[in-house]
Short mmCIF file of C-alpha atoms in Angstrom, two decimals:
data_model
loop_
_atom_site.label_atom_id
_atom_site.label_comp_id
_atom_site.label_asym_id
_atom_site.label_seq_id
_atom_site.Cartn_x
_atom_site.Cartn_y
_atom_site.Cartn_z
CA MET A 1 45.62 45.64 -40.96
CA THR A 2 48.86 47.30 -42.57
CA GLY A 3 50.65 47.93 -45.64
CA TRP A 4 51.59 44.89 -46.97
CA ARG A 5 49.82 42.65 -45.32
CA LEU A 6 46.38 44.01 -46.48
CA LYS A 7 47.30 43.18 -49.80
CA LEU A 8 48.37 40.04 -49.40
CA VAL A 9 45.63 39.35 -47.74
CA PHE A 10 43.06 41.73 -51.11
CA PHE A 11 45.70 39.43 -53.91
CA VAL A 12 44.61 36.07 -51.74
CA GLY A 13 41.35 36.75 -51.63
CA LEU A 14 41.03 37.50 -55.24
CA LEU A 15 43.05 34.43 -56.20
CA LEU A 16 40.06 32.31 -53.86
CA LEU A 17 37.59 34.16 -55.95
CA TRP A 18 39.06 33.53 -58.93
CA GLU A 19 38.88 29.31 -58.26
CA ALA A 20 35.38 29.55 -56.59
CA LEU A 21 34.59 30.88 -60.48
CA VAL A 22 36.52 28.42 -62.50
CA ARG A 23 34.69 25.86 -60.07
CA LEU A 24 31.52 27.08 -61.21
CA GLN A 25 31.63 26.09 -64.56
CA LEU A 26 30.41 28.76 -66.05
CA TRP A 27 33.07 29.67 -69.10
CA PRO A 28 34.84 26.71 -70.46
CA SER A 29 38.18 26.29 -69.01
CA TYR A 30 40.05 27.32 -72.85
CA VAL A 31 37.79 30.79 -71.85
CA PHE A 32 38.51 31.64 -68.32
CA PRO A 33 41.46 29.00 -67.02
CA SER A 34 41.91 27.92 -63.15
CA PRO A 35 44.53 30.37 -61.81
CA LEU A 36 45.73 26.81 -60.96
CA ALA A 37 46.20 26.42 -65.16
CA VAL A 38 47.31 29.35 -65.59
CA GLY A 39 50.70 29.38 -62.73
CA ARG A 40 51.49 25.58 -64.56
CA SER A 41 51.49 27.69 -67.98
CA LEU A 42 54.23 29.53 -66.60
CA VAL A 43 56.75 27.43 -65.10
CA ALA A 44 56.29 25.57 -67.74
CA GLY A 45 57.05 29.03 -70.02
CA ILE A 46 59.92 29.30 -67.75
CA ALA A 47 60.64 26.04 -67.87
CA ASN A 48 61.67 25.25 -71.97
CA GLY A 49 62.79 28.03 -72.32
CA PHE A 50 60.64 30.77 -74.94
CA ILE A 51 58.84 33.00 -72.20
CA PRO A 52 62.78 34.03 -71.25
CA LEU A 53 63.12 34.31 -74.54
CA ALA A 54 60.64 36.07 -75.29
CA VAL A 55 61.74 38.57 -71.95
CA LEU A 56 64.86 39.05 -73.19
CA THR A 57 63.60 39.68 -76.96
CA SER A 58 60.94 42.46 -75.57
CA LEU A 59 63.67 44.17 -72.89
CA ARG A 60 66.56 44.39 -75.85
CA ARG A 61 64.10 46.43 -78.10
CA ILE A 62 62.69 48.70 -75.23
CA LEU A 63 66.31 48.83 -73.72
CA LEU A 64 67.65 50.56 -77.43
CA ALA A 65 64.92 52.41 -78.23
CA TYR A 66 64.65 54.24 -74.68
CA ALA A 67 68.31 55.54 -74.37
CA LEU A 68 68.16 56.39 -77.87
CA SER A 69 64.68 58.47 -77.18
CA LEU A 70 66.68 60.10 -74.04
CA LEU A 71 69.43 60.78 -75.71
CA ILE A 72 67.08 62.99 -78.42
CA GLY A 73 64.54 64.09 -75.69
CA ILE A 74 65.86 65.86 -73.02
CA PRO A 75 68.41 67.32 -74.91
CA LEU A 76 65.61 68.97 -77.18
CA GLY A 77 63.59 68.93 -74.40
CA LEU A 78 66.28 71.41 -73.10
CA LEU A 79 66.32 73.21 -76.08
CA LEU A 80 62.80 73.97 -75.95
CA GLY A 81 62.67 75.21 -72.98
CA ARG A 82 65.10 77.77 -73.73
CA THR A 83 64.33 79.15 -76.79
CA ARG A 84 61.41 80.34 -77.74
CA LEU A 85 61.55 80.42 -81.67
CA LEU A 86 61.81 76.35 -81.09
CA GLN A 87 59.01 76.50 -78.25
CA GLU A 88 56.83 78.29 -80.77
CA THR A 89 57.25 76.08 -83.95
CA LEU A 90 59.21 72.94 -82.83
CA GLY A 91 56.97 72.43 -79.23
CA THR A 92 53.92 72.85 -80.51
CA LEU A 93 54.52 69.75 -83.30
CA VAL A 94 55.75 67.68 -80.29
CA LEU A 95 52.58 68.99 -78.77
CA GLY A 96 50.30 67.60 -81.80
CA LEU A 97 51.90 64.25 -82.27
CA GLN A 98 51.87 63.75 -78.30
CA ALA A 99 47.76 63.14 -78.45
CA LEU A 100 48.72 61.10 -82.13
CA PRO A 101 49.22 57.14 -79.98
CA SER A 102 51.98 55.89 -81.08
CA ILE A 103 51.59 52.54 -82.88
CA CYS A 104 49.47 54.45 -85.35
CA TRP A 105 53.69 55.28 -86.65
CA LEU A 106 52.98 51.36 -87.10
CA PRO A 107 52.16 51.47 -91.26
CA LEU A 108 55.17 54.23 -91.84
CA ALA A 109 57.24 52.46 -89.99
CA LEU A 110 56.77 48.54 -92.34
CA LEU A 111 56.78 50.85 -94.85
CA TRP A 112 59.84 52.59 -94.51
CA PHE A 113 61.87 50.36 -93.21
CA GLY A 114 60.59 47.11 -93.81
CA LEU A 115 58.68 43.84 -91.32
CA SER A 116 62.58 44.80 -89.48
CA GLU A 117 64.24 45.59 -86.14
CA THR A 118 64.40 49.44 -86.60
CA ALA A 119 60.74 48.96 -87.95
CA ILE A 120 59.44 48.33 -84.41
CA GLY A 121 61.73 50.55 -82.91
CA PHE A 122 60.90 53.22 -84.68
CA VAL A 123 57.26 52.64 -82.81
CA VAL A 124 58.50 52.35 -79.37
CA VAL A 125 60.90 55.69 -79.98
CA MET A 126 57.78 57.57 -81.49
CA GLY A 127 55.97 56.39 -78.24
CA ALA A 128 58.41 57.40 -75.55
CA VAL A 129 60.33 60.36 -77.01
CA LEU A 130 57.75 63.30 -76.72
CA SER A 131 56.45 63.60 -73.63
CA ILE A 132 59.99 63.11 -72.62
CA THR A 133 61.06 65.91 -74.57
CA VAL A 134 57.57 67.83 -73.37
CA SER A 135 58.24 67.61 -69.32
CA THR A 136 62.24 68.64 -70.02
CA ALA A 137 60.76 71.95 -71.65
CA ASP A 138 58.70 72.00 -69.23
CA GLY A 139 60.72 71.79 -66.08
CA VAL A 140 63.71 73.78 -67.73
CA ARG A 141 61.03 76.70 -68.91
CA ASN A 142 60.08 76.49 -64.97
CA THR A 143 63.33 77.20 -63.34
CA PRO A 144 62.50 79.70 -60.92
CA PRO A 145 63.42 83.60 -62.21
CA LEU A 146 65.25 83.76 -58.17
CA TYR A 147 67.25 81.43 -59.08
CA LEU A 148 68.30 82.03 -62.17
CA ARG A 149 69.38 85.86 -60.65
CA ALA A 150 71.26 84.89 -57.86
CA ALA A 151 73.25 82.86 -60.25
CA ARG A 152 74.17 85.68 -63.11
CA THR A 153 74.91 87.91 -60.03
CA MET A 154 76.96 85.16 -58.96
CA GLY A 155 78.77 86.05 -62.06
CA ALA A 156 77.80 82.66 -63.81
CA ARG A 157 76.02 82.73 -67.10
CA GLY A 158 76.45 80.73 -70.29
CA TRP A 159 77.72 76.94 -69.56
CA ARG A 160 77.97 77.27 -66.14
CA LEU A 161 74.31 78.27 -65.72
CA TYR A 162 73.12 75.63 -68.09
CA THR A 163 74.49 72.65 -66.36
CA GLY A 164 74.37 74.06 -62.63
CA VAL A 165 71.54 75.76 -62.33
CA ILE A 166 68.32 74.78 -65.16
CA LEU A 167 69.26 71.37 -65.51
CA PRO A 168 69.52 70.26 -61.34
CA SER A 169 66.79 72.24 -61.12
CA ALA A 170 64.69 70.78 -64.07
CA LEU A 171 65.76 67.31 -62.48
CA PRO A 172 62.54 66.06 -61.19
CA ALA A 173 60.73 67.08 -64.45
CA ILE A 174 62.81 65.27 -66.55
CA LEU A 175 62.79 62.84 -63.83
CA SER A 176 58.56 62.04 -64.39
CA GLY A 177 59.21 62.79 -68.17
CA MET A 178 61.14 59.06 -67.81
CA LYS A 179 59.22 57.48 -66.25
CA LEU A 180 56.19 58.56 -68.63
CA GLY A 181 58.37 57.96 -71.56
CA TRP A 182 59.02 54.34 -70.39
CA SER A 183 55.51 53.44 -70.17
CA PHE A 184 54.67 55.02 -72.94
CA ALA A 185 57.58 53.12 -74.14
CA TRP A 186 56.66 50.26 -72.47
CA ARG A 187 53.45 50.22 -74.55
CA SER A 188 54.10 50.62 -78.04
CA LEU A 189 56.62 47.82 -77.79
CA MET A 190 53.43 45.52 -76.36
CA ALA A 191 50.98 47.12 -79.65
CA ALA A 192 53.62 47.02 -82.47
CA GLU A 193 54.74 43.30 -81.05
CA LEU A 194 51.09 42.35 -81.54
CA LEU A 195 50.77 43.51 -84.48
CA TYR A 196 53.90 42.74 -86.12
CA VAL A 197 55.16 38.80 -85.70
CA SER A 198 58.55 38.53 -85.01
CA LEU A 199 59.39 36.59 -81.17
CA GLY A 200 58.75 39.18 -78.29
CA LEU A 201 56.28 39.25 -75.81
CA GLY A 202 53.43 40.14 -77.58
CA GLN A 203 53.95 38.36 -80.41
CA VAL A 204 53.86 35.17 -77.74
CA LEU A 205 50.38 36.50 -76.72
CA THR A 206 48.97 36.30 -80.68
CA LEU A 207 50.88 33.29 -80.28
CA GLY A 208 48.64 32.31 -77.49
CA ARG A 209 45.12 33.38 -79.43
CA GLU A 210 45.77 31.77 -82.05
CA LEU A 211 46.70 27.91 -80.26
CA ASN A 212 43.61 28.78 -78.27
CA ASP A 213 45.73 28.53 -74.89
CA MET A 214 44.27 31.16 -72.58
CA ALA A 215 46.74 30.19 -69.82
CA ARG A 216 50.06 30.86 -71.29
CA VAL A 217 47.73 34.51 -72.59
CA LEU A 218 47.15 34.59 -68.50
CA ALA A 219 50.94 34.44 -67.72
CA VAL A 220 52.50 35.88 -70.47
CA MET A 221 50.06 38.94 -69.28
CA LEU A 222 51.23 38.55 -65.62
CA VAL A 223 55.36 38.65 -66.54
CA ILE A 224 54.13 42.41 -68.76
CA VAL A 225 52.68 43.49 -65.62
CA ALA A 226 55.59 42.36 -63.75
CA ILE A 227 58.49 43.41 -65.64
CA GLY A 228 56.14 46.76 -65.42
CA LEU A 229 55.94 46.89 -61.03
CA LEU A 230 60.08 45.49 -60.70
CA THR A 231 62.14 48.78 -62.61
CA ASP A 232 59.28 51.24 -61.73
CA PHE A 233 60.85 49.78 -58.15
CA ALA A 234 64.02 49.19 -58.56
CA PHE A 235 64.81 52.55 -60.25
CA PHE A 236 62.06 55.62 -61.26
CA ARG A 237 61.06 55.21 -57.10
CA PRO A 238 64.13 54.74 -55.55
CA ALA A 239 65.03 57.33 -58.00
CA GLU A 240 62.40 60.49 -57.87
CA ARG A 241 62.88 59.09 -53.71
CA ARG A 242 66.41 60.40 -53.66
CA VAL A 243 65.67 63.60 -55.77
CA ARG A 244 62.97 64.55 -53.46
CA GLN A 245 64.55 64.08 -50.14
CA ARG A 246 67.43 66.37 -51.80
CA TRP A 247 64.76 68.63 -52.82
CA GLY A 248 62.60 68.51 -49.80
CA LEU A 249 59.79 68.23 -51.71
CA HIS A 250 58.09 65.88 -49.51
CA GLY A 251 54.71 63.98 -50.25
CA ASN A 252 52.98 61.26 -51.39
CA THR A 253 55.89 58.42 -52.47
CA MET B 1 75.19 106.66 -72.35
CA THR B 2 76.12 108.76 -75.23
CA THR B 3 79.03 111.36 -73.23
CA ALA B 4 81.59 109.37 -71.29
CA PRO B 5 80.78 110.32 -67.64
CA PRO B 6 82.73 112.13 -65.36
CA ALA B 7 85.58 110.86 -63.15
CA SER B 8 83.39 109.99 -60.08
CA PRO B 9 85.42 109.37 -56.36
CA TRP B 10 82.60 107.55 -54.64
CA LYS B 11 82.90 104.12 -54.94
CA LEU B 12 79.20 103.11 -56.09
CA ASP B 13 77.30 106.66 -57.80
CA LEU B 14 74.37 106.00 -59.81
CA ARG B 15 73.59 110.10 -61.99
CA GLY B 16 69.97 109.98 -63.40
CA VAL B 17 68.94 107.26 -63.10
CA CYS B 18 66.03 106.69 -64.71
CA LYS B 19 63.49 103.41 -65.29
CA THR B 20 59.93 103.19 -67.33
CA PHE B 21 58.13 99.88 -67.78
CA ARG B 22 55.73 98.62 -69.71
CA ALA B 23 52.96 97.56 -68.03
CA SER B 24 49.67 96.57 -69.19
CA HIS B 25 47.91 99.67 -68.47
CA GLY B 26 49.96 101.98 -69.72
CA GLU B 27 53.76 102.85 -68.25
CA PHE B 28 55.19 102.88 -65.00
CA ARG B 29 57.92 105.14 -63.46
CA ALA B 30 59.36 102.95 -61.28
CA LEU B 31 63.01 105.74 -60.82
CA GLN B 32 62.38 109.34 -61.82
CA ASP B 33 66.65 110.66 -61.82
CA LEU B 34 67.83 108.86 -58.94
CA ASP B 35 70.83 110.08 -58.00
CA PHE B 36 73.27 108.88 -54.93
CA HIS B 37 76.26 107.90 -54.15
CA ALA B 38 77.67 105.34 -51.20
CA ALA B 39 81.51 105.79 -50.75
CA ALA B 40 84.18 102.55 -49.98
CA GLY B 41 82.75 100.93 -47.26
CA GLU B 42 79.61 102.67 -45.93
CA PHE B 43 76.85 101.01 -45.12
CA VAL B 44 73.78 103.01 -46.58
CA CYS B 45 69.73 102.05 -46.13
CA LEU B 46 67.50 102.72 -48.75
CA LEU B 47 64.32 103.06 -47.06
CA GLY B 48 61.15 103.77 -49.30
CA PRO B 49 57.70 102.64 -48.99
CA SER B 50 56.65 98.80 -51.48
CA GLY B 51 55.84 99.80 -54.78
CA CYS B 52 59.08 103.15 -54.75
CA GLY B 53 61.04 101.35 -56.65
CA LYS B 54 64.32 100.36 -54.38
CA THR B 55 64.17 96.72 -55.47
CA THR B 56 64.65 97.95 -58.85
CA ALA B 57 67.20 100.48 -58.31
CA LEU B 58 69.15 97.34 -57.12
CA ASN B 59 68.51 94.91 -60.17
CA ILE B 60 70.20 98.15 -62.02
CA ILE B 61 73.35 98.62 -59.60
CA ALA B 62 73.60 94.59 -59.61
CA GLY B 63 73.18 94.71 -63.53
CA LEU B 64 70.05 92.12 -63.97
CA GLU B 65 68.40 95.38 -65.24
CA GLN B 66 69.40 98.52 -67.21
CA ALA B 67 68.43 102.34 -66.76
CA ASP B 68 66.94 103.69 -69.60
CA ARG B 69 69.26 107.06 -68.96
CA GLY B 70 71.84 107.32 -66.33
CA ASP B 71 74.84 106.96 -65.42
CA VAL B 72 75.92 103.55 -62.84
CA LEU B 73 79.47 103.79 -61.43
CA ILE B 74 81.32 101.72 -60.43
CA ASP B 75 84.60 103.50 -58.80
CA GLY B 76 83.94 105.99 -61.44
CA ARG B 77 83.36 102.60 -64.53
CA PRO B 78 79.96 102.06 -66.06
CA VAL B 79 77.83 98.73 -65.10
CA ALA B 80 78.21 96.63 -67.33
CA GLY B 81 76.41 93.58 -66.23
CA PRO B 82 75.81 91.77 -63.25
CA GLY B 83 79.40 90.95 -62.16
CA PRO B 84 80.88 88.90 -59.40
CA ASP B 85 82.09 92.52 -57.39
CA ARG B 86 78.51 93.21 -56.43
CA VAL B 87 76.52 90.19 -55.69
CA VAL B 88 72.83 90.64 -54.50
CA ILE B 89 71.48 89.05 -51.36
CA PHE B 90 67.56 88.35 -51.88
CA GLN B 91 65.12 87.73 -49.50
CA GLU B 92 64.10 84.30 -50.19
CA ALA B 93 66.96 83.29 -50.09
CA ALA B 94 67.30 81.98 -53.17
CA LEU B 95 69.86 78.47 -51.75
CA PHE B 96 70.52 76.60 -54.55
CA PRO B 97 68.07 73.16 -52.81
CA TRP B 98 69.88 69.82 -55.12
CA LEU B 99 73.34 71.14 -53.05
CA THR B 100 74.61 70.92 -50.08
CA VAL B 101 74.45 73.91 -48.03
CA ARG B 102 79.12 73.68 -48.20
CA ASP B 103 78.20 73.70 -52.09
CA ASN B 104 75.39 75.92 -52.18
CA VAL B 105 78.62 79.09 -50.64
CA ALA B 106 80.87 77.37 -53.43
CA PHE B 107 78.76 77.86 -56.27
CA GLY B 108 80.09 81.42 -57.02
CA LEU B 109 83.50 79.86 -56.78
CA ALA B 110 82.88 77.09 -59.18
CA ALA B 111 81.44 79.58 -61.12
CA HIS B 112 85.26 80.93 -61.77
CA GLY B 113 87.42 78.23 -62.02
CA MET B 114 88.52 77.68 -58.65
CA PRO B 115 89.54 73.80 -58.00
CA ARG B 116 87.10 72.16 -56.10
CA ALA B 117 89.61 71.31 -52.84
CA LYS B 118 90.42 74.98 -52.13
CA ARG B 119 86.80 75.84 -52.73
CA HIS B 120 85.49 73.54 -50.00
CA ARG B 121 87.79 75.00 -48.07
CA LEU B 122 87.17 78.83 -48.83
CA ALA B 123 83.08 77.72 -47.74
CA GLU B 124 83.86 76.08 -45.05
CA ALA B 125 86.04 79.40 -42.92
CA GLN B 126 82.66 81.44 -44.47
CA LEU B 127 80.25 78.91 -43.29
CA GLU B 128 82.76 79.61 -39.46
CA MET B 129 82.34 83.07 -40.20
CA VAL B 130 78.36 83.78 -40.32
CA ASN B 131 78.03 80.59 -36.95
CA LEU B 132 77.28 78.08 -39.43
CA GLY B 133 80.55 76.08 -39.72
CA ASP B 134 78.13 72.08 -38.33
CA PHE B 135 76.00 72.32 -40.60
CA ALA B 136 78.15 72.14 -43.88
CA ALA B 137 77.32 68.86 -45.21
CA ALA B 138 74.07 69.96 -44.06
CA SER B 139 70.17 69.62 -47.14
CA VAL B 140 68.75 73.18 -47.64
CA HIS B 141 65.97 72.14 -46.48
CA GLU B 142 66.53 71.27 -43.12
CA LEU B 143 67.76 75.09 -42.03
CA SER B 144 65.47 77.41 -40.95
CA GLY B 145 64.87 81.23 -42.47
CA GLY B 146 67.18 83.14 -40.40
CA MET B 147 69.92 79.54 -41.12
CA LYS B 148 69.07 79.86 -45.18
CA GLN B 149 70.10 84.01 -44.97
CA ARG B 150 72.76 83.50 -43.03
CA VAL B 151 74.36 80.52 -46.13
CA ALA B 152 73.09 82.89 -48.32
CA LEU B 153 75.65 85.01 -46.69
CA ALA B 154 78.12 83.83 -46.09
CA ARG B 155 77.44 82.43 -50.65
CA ALA B 156 78.20 86.51 -51.41
CA LEU B 157 80.74 86.95 -48.54
CA ALA B 158 82.70 83.94 -50.87
CA LEU B 159 82.77 85.77 -53.74
CA ASN B 160 84.86 88.47 -51.84
CA PRO B 161 82.78 91.20 -53.74
CA GLU B 162 83.12 95.29 -52.92
CA ILE B 163 79.89 95.55 -52.63
CA LEU B 164 76.82 93.90 -50.97
CA LEU B 165 73.24 94.25 -52.62
CA MET B 166 70.53 93.66 -49.98
CA ASP B 167 67.03 93.16 -50.91
CA GLU B 168 65.53 93.53 -47.32
CA PRO B 169 66.46 89.86 -47.13
CA PHE B 170 65.10 89.81 -42.73
CA ALA B 171 62.05 90.54 -44.27
CA ALA B 172 60.54 87.62 -43.79
CA LEU B 173 61.56 86.58 -40.91
CA ASP B 174 60.93 85.97 -37.18
CA ALA B 175 61.30 88.89 -34.89
CA LEU B 176 64.23 87.00 -32.80
CA ALA B 177 66.26 85.35 -35.87
CA ARG B 178 65.87 89.51 -37.27
CA GLU B 179 68.09 90.72 -34.08
CA ALA B 180 70.37 87.85 -34.67
CA LEU B 181 71.16 88.60 -38.12
CA HIS B 182 71.15 92.29 -37.33
CA LEU B 183 73.84 91.68 -35.24
CA GLU B 184 75.72 90.04 -37.05
CA LEU B 185 75.45 91.97 -40.15
CA GLN B 186 77.00 94.37 -38.60
CA THR B 187 80.07 91.75 -37.16
CA LEU B 188 80.66 91.00 -40.43
CA TRP B 189 80.30 94.57 -41.88
CA SER B 190 82.45 95.81 -39.67
CA ALA B 191 85.07 93.27 -40.09
CA THR B 192 84.87 92.89 -44.01
CA GLY B 193 84.18 96.97 -44.75
CA LYS B 194 82.11 96.33 -47.20
CA THR B 195 80.47 98.38 -49.08
CA ILE B 196 76.94 98.04 -48.07
CA VAL B 197 73.39 98.93 -50.29
CA PHE B 198 70.24 98.02 -48.18
CA VAL B 199 66.35 98.28 -49.49
CA THR B 200 64.37 98.24 -46.78
CA HIS B 201 60.81 99.46 -45.36
CA ASN B 202 61.46 99.11 -41.79
CA VAL B 203 62.65 102.55 -40.28
CA ARG B 204 64.23 101.32 -37.88
CA GLU B 205 66.29 98.30 -39.69
CA ALA B 206 67.69 100.94 -41.63
CA LEU B 207 68.56 103.03 -38.50
CA VAL B 208 69.83 99.48 -37.08
CA LEU B 209 72.51 98.83 -40.00
CA GLY B 210 73.22 102.27 -41.50
CA ASP B 211 75.68 105.12 -41.85
CA ARG B 212 72.83 107.17 -43.92
CA VAL B 213 69.20 105.95 -44.88
CA LEU B 214 68.10 108.22 -47.58
CA VAL B 215 64.50 108.13 -47.63
CA LEU B 216 62.59 107.50 -51.41
CA SER B 217 59.60 108.59 -52.72
CA ALA B 218 57.37 106.78 -54.19
CA SER B 219 56.19 106.50 -57.96
CA PRO B 220 59.00 107.59 -59.71
CA GLY B 221 61.57 106.85 -56.70
CA ARG B 222 63.99 109.29 -56.61
CA ILE B 223 65.24 109.77 -53.26
CA LYS B 224 63.77 112.54 -51.18
CA SER B 225 64.95 112.94 -47.65
CA GLU B 226 68.27 111.79 -46.14
CA PHE B 227 69.25 111.18 -42.61
CA ARG B 228 72.72 110.41 -41.05
CA CYS B 229 72.69 108.18 -38.19
CA ASP B 230 75.91 107.84 -36.39
CA LEU B 231 74.58 106.07 -32.79
CA PRO B 232 77.78 104.01 -31.94
CA ARG B 233 77.41 100.51 -33.21
CA PRO B 234 76.54 97.52 -32.56
CA ARG B 235 72.69 99.28 -32.62
CA SER B 236 69.82 98.04 -31.12
CA MET B 237 66.72 98.63 -32.80
CA GLU B 238 65.36 99.58 -28.77
CA SER B 239 67.40 102.26 -27.47
CA HIS B 240 65.79 105.34 -27.18
CA SER B 241 67.64 107.45 -29.27
CA LEU B 242 67.07 105.63 -32.31
CA VAL B 243 63.89 104.97 -31.85
CA ASP B 244 62.76 108.34 -31.90
CA MET B 245 64.84 108.90 -34.52
CA ALA B 246 62.34 106.25 -36.66
CA GLN B 247 59.76 108.60 -35.82
CA ALA B 248 61.43 112.00 -37.25
CA ILE B 249 61.55 108.71 -40.04
CA LEU B 250 57.99 107.79 -40.11
CA SER B 251 56.55 111.30 -40.23
CA ASP B 252 58.88 112.63 -43.73
CA LEU B 253 57.63 108.75 -44.92
CA ARG B 254 53.70 109.13 -43.97
CA SER B 255 53.44 112.03 -45.58
CA GLU B 256 54.70 109.87 -48.61
CA VAL B 257 52.38 106.68 -48.39
CA GLN B 258 49.26 109.23 -48.66
CA ALA B 259 50.63 111.09 -51.12
CA ALA B 260 51.37 107.17 -53.11
CA GLN B 261 47.96 106.97 -51.99
CA GLU B 262 46.33 109.96 -54.13
CA ASP B 263 47.93 109.11 -56.73
CA VAL B 264 46.44 105.97 -57.30
CA ARG B 265 42.76 107.85 -56.43
CA ARG B 266 43.27 109.96 -58.97
CA ASP B 267 43.90 107.41 -61.23
CA ARG B 268 40.61 105.44 -59.89
CA LEU B 269 39.03 108.64 -60.67
CA ALA B 270 40.38 109.52 -64.11
CA PRO B 271 41.28 106.60 -65.71
#
């Protein structure tokens, strides 16, 4: 059996196992709902509009914060990768901050920005921007010296050297930083929304817990997984494949 | 350079060039009073064992590195940095994988602000000259090693440099590809009249290509002996007269390699 068929069999089997466990009635249904109940809750949630609303709210937040993270992270990484002084100082700080889960910024963010969109945005940016910066700086620093020498001997320097050689050479690293940044942003957003009530998918999860509606919780979790997979398949994978093809990097794609 | 260098009749003139590198175990004298020159349109080969400073000499001419002492003159003017009048071709082709073959050849032209249509036309003409006209739109990773070096050659020639600096460009190729490129390079050289400085450790390669072969001594590098090669072109690596000449140079070189090994032994015994 190949590829998608193997996957199909595996997941259908998993659903059947789930249903069988529910039928055994080991746990009450509000603790361990059946796949059918989750499906029903999902359809109902989409039909009455609260899931689409939550999805839109969360997506708007993440897109805004992610765009901001790219705007800060990539230029900062480009700067760090080429400037030894900045690398030694600011670069060390960035590396240190990366060890901090971004949700730890929430108390400070609430204090600084109040119960606002800005507070959530801040947490998400702090989650995404560091990994984008670090990957970009690594990519810039790993520009093969031979490329630089070849470009310089052909008379490229300054801005031309940067945009013509260093940036494209760092592109695979920048892309993997963007991918990592997106997944950090998504995690940070969910954590922030769970802790701090305010529309969005995270809040629907909290609401489900408070109402003892585990079918709804699981339905929303499925939606979160779907969004994560969708962005990966719709954007990051095609982009990575194109870069790998062009750069002649063959391997596990 | 404290005093103005005297006028030079040569296209390329190196006078008393010294270069020392600081390594972890102390200082390494790469070049010591290196003197040589090349007339306009001359094909000069620098021949020497690995680590004799050939590449350093080439980098200094290219302006990628600076000499500690001595003068490097192009048409009598000192070199002040890298410039498109002296393009280097490296052992690895150093093509940019994110560009098509055509855009690679056009890279240097773009760096000098030539409009897109014009530089593409020029790049395609250069690719025709190295027999890769059909590969303009190809990706770099689709090419063989020999084809990559031909693209690198086209990329250098597109800038119309006066001097080509070649750093063992064919060392990583198989024998057949290398032979084809030897022929092609001789043809291109006769057609364009470039001054070429070609670095190699292969005696017969030096004799196939060069008007003059300069043998470098090892650490510190300086010119040890000079051979003129007047065999008719195009030359082949297999011709008898060339193989005979190679023997003479080889025995000269062998004593040099021995001397270098003695040096290493002495260093080990008395650190």
